[in-house]
Short mmCIF file of C-alpha atoms in Angstrom, two decimals:
data_model
loop_
_atom_site.label_atom_id
_atom_site.label_comp_id
_atom_site.label_asym_id
_atom_site.label_seq_id
_atom_site.Cartn_x
_atom_site.Cartn_y
_atom_site.Cartn_z
CA TRP A 1 -18.71 -35.52 -12.24
CA LYS A 2 -20.37 -32.15 -12.24
CA THR A 3 -22.23 -30.78 -15.21
CA MET A 4 -21.47 -27.32 -16.58
CA HIS A 5 -24.53 -25.77 -14.98
CA GLN A 6 -23.34 -26.87 -11.56
CA VAL A 7 -20.07 -24.96 -11.99
CA PRO A 8 -21.08 -21.27 -12.03
CA GLU A 9 -17.75 -20.07 -13.41
CA LEU A 10 -18.13 -22.18 -16.53
CA ALA A 11 -21.80 -21.33 -16.89
CA ASN A 12 -20.98 -17.61 -16.82
CA LEU A 13 -18.34 -18.04 -19.50
CA LEU A 14 -20.67 -19.95 -21.77
CA LYS A 15 -23.66 -17.60 -21.42
CA ASP A 16 -24.57 -15.75 -24.56
CA LYS A 17 -23.52 -12.16 -24.32
CA PRO A 18 -25.99 -9.70 -25.82
CA LYS A 19 -24.95 -8.32 -29.18
CA LYS A 20 -23.57 -4.81 -28.94
CA PRO A 21 -25.75 -2.45 -31.03
CA GLY A 22 -24.13 -0.33 -33.71
CA LYS A 23 -25.47 2.85 -32.15
CA LEU A 24 -23.53 2.07 -28.99
CA THR A 25 -20.32 2.02 -31.01
CA ALA A 26 -21.37 5.30 -32.61
CA ILE A 27 -21.97 6.81 -29.16
CA ALA A 28 -18.52 5.66 -28.03
CA VAL A 29 -16.77 7.11 -31.09
CA MET A 30 -18.68 10.41 -30.93
CA THR A 31 -17.87 10.73 -27.22
CA LEU A 32 -14.17 10.03 -27.81
CA VAL A 33 -13.86 12.37 -30.80
CA GLY A 34 -15.88 15.06 -29.04
CA GLY A 35 -13.60 14.79 -26.01
CA ILE A 36 -10.50 15.26 -28.13
CA VAL A 37 -12.01 18.28 -29.89
CA ALA A 38 -13.14 19.77 -26.56
CA VAL A 39 -9.68 19.44 -25.01
CA LEU A 40 -8.09 21.11 -28.02
CA ILE A 41 -10.60 23.98 -28.03
CA GLY A 42 -10.34 24.46 -24.25
CA PHE A 43 -6.55 24.52 -24.41
CA ALA A 44 -6.56 26.94 -27.37
CA GLU A 45 -8.94 29.30 -25.57
CA ALA A 46 -6.85 29.18 -22.40
CA ILE A 47 -3.77 30.11 -24.42
CA GLY A 48 -5.77 32.88 -26.08
CA VAL A 49 -6.91 34.28 -22.74
CA ALA A 50 -3.35 34.20 -21.41
CA GLY A 51 -2.10 35.83 -24.61
CA THR A 52 -4.44 38.80 -24.18
CA PHE A 53 -3.27 39.28 -20.58
CA CYS A 54 -6.76 38.32 -19.40
CA ILE A 55 -8.57 40.97 -21.46
CA ALA A 56 -10.74 38.14 -22.76
CA CYS A 57 -11.50 36.83 -19.24
CA PHE A 58 -15.10 36.13 -20.22
CA LEU A 59 -13.79 33.07 -22.10
CA ILE A 60 -12.34 31.43 -18.97
CA PRO A 61 -15.49 29.53 -17.85
CA GLY A 62 -16.06 28.08 -21.31
CA SER A 63 -12.45 27.01 -21.65
CA PHE A 64 -12.55 25.25 -18.26
CA ILE A 65 -15.77 23.41 -19.14
CA SER A 66 -14.41 22.45 -22.52
CA PHE A 67 -11.00 21.28 -21.30
CA PHE A 68 -12.05 19.28 -18.24
CA GLY A 69 -15.28 18.05 -19.84
CA GLY A 70 -13.18 16.91 -22.79
CA ILE A 71 -10.94 14.86 -20.51
CA PHE A 72 -14.02 13.28 -18.95
CA ALA A 73 -15.44 12.54 -22.42
CA ILE A 74 -12.18 10.91 -23.58
CA ILE A 75 -12.22 8.60 -20.55
CA GLN A 76 -15.92 7.81 -21.04
CA GLY A 77 -15.44 7.12 -24.77
CA ALA A 78 -12.55 4.77 -24.04
CA LEU A 79 -14.65 2.92 -21.44
CA LEU A 80 -17.50 2.55 -23.93
CA LEU A 81 -15.11 1.09 -26.51
CA GLY A 82 -13.88 -1.44 -23.92
CA GLN A 83 -15.02 -4.93 -23.03
CA ASN A 84 -18.12 -4.17 -20.94
CA PRO A 85 -19.69 -0.93 -22.21
CA GLY A 86 -23.11 -1.61 -20.67
CA ARG A 87 -21.80 -0.76 -17.19
CA HIS A 88 -20.78 2.71 -18.32
CA LEU A 89 -23.87 3.72 -20.29
CA GLN A 90 -25.59 5.47 -17.38
CA ARG A 91 -22.79 8.04 -17.05
CA THR A 92 -22.85 8.70 -20.78
CA ARG A 93 -25.87 10.98 -20.42
CA ILE A 94 -23.80 13.20 -18.14
CA THR A 95 -21.01 13.24 -20.71
CA ALA A 96 -23.47 14.14 -23.47
CA SER A 97 -24.79 17.03 -21.36
CA ILE A 98 -21.24 18.27 -20.77
CA GLN A 99 -20.67 18.09 -24.53
CA ILE A 100 -23.70 20.32 -25.02
CA ALA A 101 -22.36 22.72 -22.37
CA CYS A 102 -19.18 23.09 -24.44
CA ILE A 103 -21.14 25.61 -26.52
CA LEU A 104 -20.02 28.11 -23.86
CA ALA A 105 -16.58 27.75 -25.43
CA GLY A 106 -18.03 28.17 -28.91
CA ASP A 107 -17.71 24.44 -29.63
CA VAL A 108 -20.50 23.72 -32.10
CA ILE A 109 -19.10 20.25 -32.90
CA ASN A 110 -19.65 19.03 -29.34
CA LEU A 111 -23.09 20.64 -29.24
CA ILE A 112 -24.13 18.50 -32.20
CA LEU A 113 -22.40 15.36 -30.88
CA GLY A 114 -23.99 15.79 -27.44
CA ILE A 115 -27.48 16.08 -28.92
CA LEU A 116 -26.86 13.02 -31.12
CA ASN A 117 -25.59 11.06 -28.11
CA HIS A 118 -28.76 11.88 -26.15
CA VAL A 119 -30.90 10.74 -29.10
CA PHE A 120 -28.90 7.52 -29.57
CA LEU A 121 -28.98 6.76 -25.84
CA SER A 122 -32.78 6.80 -26.01
CA ASP A 123 -32.84 4.30 -28.89
CA GLU A 124 -34.64 1.03 -28.12
CA SER A 125 -31.68 -1.19 -29.04
CA VAL A 126 -29.28 0.72 -26.75
CA VAL A 127 -31.78 0.72 -23.87
CA ALA A 128 -32.40 -3.02 -24.31
CA TYR A 129 -28.64 -3.69 -24.35
CA ARG A 130 -28.16 -1.67 -21.16
CA ARG A 131 -30.99 -3.59 -19.44
CA LYS A 132 -29.56 -6.94 -20.49
CA THR A 133 -26.04 -6.14 -19.34
CA THR A 134 -26.79 -4.29 -16.11
CA GLY A 135 -30.20 -5.64 -15.12
CA ASN A 136 -31.79 -2.18 -14.77
#
């Protein structure tokens, strides 16, 4: 008979998983909500630009950043709410920076959420969780 430690599949199942910090859940929710808001603002600005027959063309770059960055943030927020969020934490800094860039579309909500995400990603508990789950 083999013991549990000799069967790696069982040993991996029985290992203690690190406890997910509350700030990681906050990051996930802020990323998801920010993504939804960004998509709505980007879509509204695109409709506004089209409605003015491109008189307000200066809004086009901001609406593109907001819309496509919002889609990226929705995907990232959903991944962070999933089973193994530690694997996806490294890309969350990029998402937070895109949220800050949404200010080009006049999106103050994502500016605030992006700054908060950067602050929370630097928290000791989130960094320790990322190191335990990814090894780096």
